[in-house]
PDB file of C-alpha atoms in Angstrom:
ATOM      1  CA  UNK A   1      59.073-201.953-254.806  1.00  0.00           C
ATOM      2  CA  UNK A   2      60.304-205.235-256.340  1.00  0.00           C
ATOM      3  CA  UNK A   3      58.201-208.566-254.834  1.00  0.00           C
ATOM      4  CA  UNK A   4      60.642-210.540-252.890  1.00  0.00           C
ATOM      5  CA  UNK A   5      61.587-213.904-254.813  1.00  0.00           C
ATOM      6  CA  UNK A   6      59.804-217.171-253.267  1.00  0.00           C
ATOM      7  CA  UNK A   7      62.465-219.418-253.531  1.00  0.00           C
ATOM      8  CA  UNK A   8      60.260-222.818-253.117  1.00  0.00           C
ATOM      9  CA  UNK A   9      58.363-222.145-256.230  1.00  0.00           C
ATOM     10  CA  UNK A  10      61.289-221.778-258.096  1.00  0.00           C
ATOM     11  CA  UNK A  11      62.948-225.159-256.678  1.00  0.00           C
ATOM     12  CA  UNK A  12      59.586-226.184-257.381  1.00  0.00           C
ATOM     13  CA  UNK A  13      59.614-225.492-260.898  1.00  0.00           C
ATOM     14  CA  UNK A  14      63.231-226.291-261.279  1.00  0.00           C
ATOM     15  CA  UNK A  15      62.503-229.977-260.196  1.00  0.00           C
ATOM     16  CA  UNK A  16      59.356-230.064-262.382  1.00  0.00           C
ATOM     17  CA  UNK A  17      61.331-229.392-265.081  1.00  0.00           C
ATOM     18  CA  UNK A  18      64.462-231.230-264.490  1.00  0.00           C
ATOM     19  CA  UNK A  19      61.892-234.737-265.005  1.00  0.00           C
ATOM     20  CA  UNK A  20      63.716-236.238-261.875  1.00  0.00           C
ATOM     21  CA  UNK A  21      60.928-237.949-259.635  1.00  0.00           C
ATOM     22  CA  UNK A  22      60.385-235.653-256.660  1.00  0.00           C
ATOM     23  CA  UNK A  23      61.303-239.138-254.434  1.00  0.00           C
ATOM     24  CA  UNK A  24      64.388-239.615-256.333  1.00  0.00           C
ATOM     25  CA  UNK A  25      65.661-236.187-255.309  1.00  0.00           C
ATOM     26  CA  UNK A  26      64.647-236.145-251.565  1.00  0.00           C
ATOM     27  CA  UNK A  27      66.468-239.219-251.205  1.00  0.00           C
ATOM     28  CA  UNK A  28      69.690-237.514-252.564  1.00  0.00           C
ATOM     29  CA  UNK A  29      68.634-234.733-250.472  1.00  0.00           C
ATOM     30  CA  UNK A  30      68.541-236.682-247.487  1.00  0.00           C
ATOM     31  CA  UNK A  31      64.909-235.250-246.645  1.00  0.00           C
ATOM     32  CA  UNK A  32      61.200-236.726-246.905  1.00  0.00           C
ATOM     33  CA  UNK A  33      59.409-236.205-249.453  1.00  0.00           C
ATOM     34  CA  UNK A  34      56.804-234.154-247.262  1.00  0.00           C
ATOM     35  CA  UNK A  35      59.851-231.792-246.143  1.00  0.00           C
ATOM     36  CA  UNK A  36      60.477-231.222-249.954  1.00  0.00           C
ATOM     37  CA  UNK A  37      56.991-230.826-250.615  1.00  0.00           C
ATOM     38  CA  UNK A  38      56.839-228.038-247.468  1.00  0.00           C
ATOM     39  CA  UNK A  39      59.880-226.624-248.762  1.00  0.00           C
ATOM     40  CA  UNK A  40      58.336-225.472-251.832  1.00  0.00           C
ATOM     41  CA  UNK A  41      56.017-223.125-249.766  1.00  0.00           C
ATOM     42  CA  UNK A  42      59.036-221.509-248.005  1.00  0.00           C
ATOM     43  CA  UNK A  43      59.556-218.426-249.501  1.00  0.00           C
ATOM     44  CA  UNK A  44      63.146-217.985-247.950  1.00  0.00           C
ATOM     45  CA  UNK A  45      65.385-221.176-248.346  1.00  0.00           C
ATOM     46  CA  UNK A  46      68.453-221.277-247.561  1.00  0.00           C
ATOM     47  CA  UNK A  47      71.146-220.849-250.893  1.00  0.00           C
ATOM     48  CA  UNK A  48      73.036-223.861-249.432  1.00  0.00           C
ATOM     49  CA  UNK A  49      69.907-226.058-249.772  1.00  0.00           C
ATOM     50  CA  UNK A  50      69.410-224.539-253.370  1.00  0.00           C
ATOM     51  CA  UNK A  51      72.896-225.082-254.340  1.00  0.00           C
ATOM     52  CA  UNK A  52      72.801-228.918-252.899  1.00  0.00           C
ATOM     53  CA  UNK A  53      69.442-229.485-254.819  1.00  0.00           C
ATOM     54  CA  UNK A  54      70.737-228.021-258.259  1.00  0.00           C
ATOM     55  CA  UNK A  55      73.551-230.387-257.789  1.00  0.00           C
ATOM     56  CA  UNK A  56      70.869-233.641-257.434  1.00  0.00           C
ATOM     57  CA  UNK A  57      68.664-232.331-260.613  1.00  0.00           C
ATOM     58  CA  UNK A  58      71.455-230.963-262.439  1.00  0.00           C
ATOM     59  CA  UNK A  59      70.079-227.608-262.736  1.00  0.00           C
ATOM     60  CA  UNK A  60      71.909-223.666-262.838  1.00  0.00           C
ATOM     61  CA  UNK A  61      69.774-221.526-260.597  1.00  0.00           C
ATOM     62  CA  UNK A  62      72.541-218.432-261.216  1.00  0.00           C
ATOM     63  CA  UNK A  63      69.720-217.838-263.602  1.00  0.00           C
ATOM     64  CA  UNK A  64      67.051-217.413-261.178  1.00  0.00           C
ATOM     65  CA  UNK A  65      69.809-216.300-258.452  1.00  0.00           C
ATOM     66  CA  UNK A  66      72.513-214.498-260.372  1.00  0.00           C
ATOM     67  CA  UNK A  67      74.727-213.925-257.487  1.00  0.00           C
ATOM     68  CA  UNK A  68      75.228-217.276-257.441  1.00  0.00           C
ATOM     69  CA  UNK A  69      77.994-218.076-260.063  1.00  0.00           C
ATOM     70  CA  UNK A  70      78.376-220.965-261.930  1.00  0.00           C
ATOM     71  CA  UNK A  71      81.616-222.000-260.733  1.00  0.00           C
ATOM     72  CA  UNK A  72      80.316-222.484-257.333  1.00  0.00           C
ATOM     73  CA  UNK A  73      79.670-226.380-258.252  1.00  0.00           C
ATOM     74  CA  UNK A  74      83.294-226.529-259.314  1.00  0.00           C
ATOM     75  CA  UNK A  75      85.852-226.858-256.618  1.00  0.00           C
ATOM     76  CA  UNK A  76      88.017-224.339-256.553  1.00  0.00           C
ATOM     77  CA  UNK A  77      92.273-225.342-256.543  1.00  0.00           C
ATOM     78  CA  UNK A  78      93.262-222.352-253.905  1.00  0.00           C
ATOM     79  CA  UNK A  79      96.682-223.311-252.323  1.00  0.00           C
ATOM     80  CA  UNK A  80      96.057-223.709-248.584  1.00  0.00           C
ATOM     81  CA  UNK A  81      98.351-221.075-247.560  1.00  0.00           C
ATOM     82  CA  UNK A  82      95.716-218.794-248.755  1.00  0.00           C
ATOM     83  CA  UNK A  83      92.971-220.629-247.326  1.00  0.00           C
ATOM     84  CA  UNK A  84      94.340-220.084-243.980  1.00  0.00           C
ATOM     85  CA  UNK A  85      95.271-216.501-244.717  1.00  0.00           C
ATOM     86  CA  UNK A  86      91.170-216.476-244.677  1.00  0.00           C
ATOM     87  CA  UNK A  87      91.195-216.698-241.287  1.00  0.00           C
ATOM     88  CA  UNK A  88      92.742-214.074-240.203  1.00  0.00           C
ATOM     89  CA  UNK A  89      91.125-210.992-238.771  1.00  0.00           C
ATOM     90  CA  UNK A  90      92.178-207.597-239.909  1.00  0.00           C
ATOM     91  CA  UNK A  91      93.884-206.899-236.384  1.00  0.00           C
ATOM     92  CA  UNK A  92      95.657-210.235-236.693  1.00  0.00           C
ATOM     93  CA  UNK A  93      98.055-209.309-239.316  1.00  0.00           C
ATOM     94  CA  UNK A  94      99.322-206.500-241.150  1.00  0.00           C
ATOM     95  CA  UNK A  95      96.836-204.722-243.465  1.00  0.00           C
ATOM     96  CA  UNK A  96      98.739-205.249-246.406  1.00  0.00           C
ATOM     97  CA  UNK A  97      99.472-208.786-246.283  1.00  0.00           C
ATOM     98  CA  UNK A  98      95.996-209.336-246.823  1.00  0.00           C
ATOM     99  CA  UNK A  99      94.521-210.405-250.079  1.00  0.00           C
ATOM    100  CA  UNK A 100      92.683-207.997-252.143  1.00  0.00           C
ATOM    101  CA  UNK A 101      90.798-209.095-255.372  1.00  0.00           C
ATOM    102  CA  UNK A 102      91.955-207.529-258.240  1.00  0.00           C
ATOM    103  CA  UNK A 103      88.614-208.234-260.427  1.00  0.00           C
ATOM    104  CA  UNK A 104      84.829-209.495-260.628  1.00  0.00           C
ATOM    105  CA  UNK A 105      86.338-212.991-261.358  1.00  0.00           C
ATOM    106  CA  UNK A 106      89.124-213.647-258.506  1.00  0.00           C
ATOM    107  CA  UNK A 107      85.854-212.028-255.907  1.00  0.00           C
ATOM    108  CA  UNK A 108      83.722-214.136-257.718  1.00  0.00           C
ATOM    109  CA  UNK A 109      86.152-217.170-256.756  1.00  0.00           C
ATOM    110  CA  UNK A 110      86.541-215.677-253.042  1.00  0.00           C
ATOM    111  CA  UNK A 111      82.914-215.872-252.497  1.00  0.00           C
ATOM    112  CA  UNK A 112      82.369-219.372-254.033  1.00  0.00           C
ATOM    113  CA  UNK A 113      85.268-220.549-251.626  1.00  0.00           C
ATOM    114  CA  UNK A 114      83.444-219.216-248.834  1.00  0.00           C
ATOM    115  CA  UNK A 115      80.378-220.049-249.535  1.00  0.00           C
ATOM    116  CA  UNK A 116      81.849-223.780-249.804  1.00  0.00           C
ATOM    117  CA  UNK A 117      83.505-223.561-246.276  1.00  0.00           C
ATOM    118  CA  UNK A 118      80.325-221.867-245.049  1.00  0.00           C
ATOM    119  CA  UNK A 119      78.166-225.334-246.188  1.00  0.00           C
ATOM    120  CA  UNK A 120      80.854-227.578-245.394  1.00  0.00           C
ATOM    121  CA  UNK A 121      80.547-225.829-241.559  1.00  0.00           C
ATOM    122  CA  UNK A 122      76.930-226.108-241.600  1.00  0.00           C
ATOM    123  CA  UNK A 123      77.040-229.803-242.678  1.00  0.00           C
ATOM    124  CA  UNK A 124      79.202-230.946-239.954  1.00  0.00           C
ATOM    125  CA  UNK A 125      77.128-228.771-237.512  1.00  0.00           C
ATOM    126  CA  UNK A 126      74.166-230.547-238.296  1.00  0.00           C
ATOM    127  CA  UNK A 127      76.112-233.999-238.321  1.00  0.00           C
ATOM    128  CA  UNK A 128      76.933-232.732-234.688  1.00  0.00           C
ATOM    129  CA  UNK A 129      73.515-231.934-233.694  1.00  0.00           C
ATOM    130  CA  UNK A 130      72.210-235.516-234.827  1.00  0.00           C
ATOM    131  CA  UNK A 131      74.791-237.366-233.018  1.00  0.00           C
ATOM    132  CA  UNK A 132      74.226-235.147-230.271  1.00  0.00           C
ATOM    133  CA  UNK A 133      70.537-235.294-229.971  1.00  0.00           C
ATOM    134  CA  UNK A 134      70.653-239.155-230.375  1.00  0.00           C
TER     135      UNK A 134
END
């Protein structure tokens, strides 16, 4: 059986190597330093964290995580027509208007675009909960 990945050593590692100052990237994290320093003994971070933090050190975990491509820190030009099409459940529409990929790449492409709207829901869910709890 294959030993399940601990993600905070590898962000560990990955900001070791990257020779950015660990305060440098909490600030562009928006954390403390002791919740980066606690993150690296987390063994299951979440990929949005991962993804935000390889975009403050510069750094391509779809080496250490291969399902996550490299195109996800490039935004993706998807006319919104389609984005809404996303939207729709299969009982809300006919079966065949839905999009299908056709290849790796264009699911590779879905999956970055919904991995984006995915963060970009959990970032203004957590804006919400701060001006909430305030």
């Amino acid at each position: 059986m294959k030993a399940p990945v601990h993600r905070g050593e590898i962000i560990r590692d990955a900001i070791k190597g990257s020779g950015v100052a660990i305060g440098v990237v909490a600030d562009k994290l928006g954390v403390s330093r002791k919740t980066l320093y606690n993150k690296f003994k987390e063994t299951s971070i979440p990929y949005s964290f991962i993804l935000k933090l390889g975009e403050v050190i510069h750094h391509d975990f779809s080496q250490e995580f291969p399902h996550l491509s490299k195109n996800v820190k490039k935004e993706g030009t998807a006319p919104q027509a389609s984005q809404n099409n996303n939207l729709l459940l299969p009982f809300d529409g006919e079966p065949q208007e839905l999009h299908k990929p056709n290849s790796l790449k264009e699911c590779e492409a879905e999956l970055v675009s919904l991995q984006r709207k995915y963060i970009a829901l959990l970032e203004k869910f957590n804006e919400l909960l701060l001006k909430t709890s305030q």
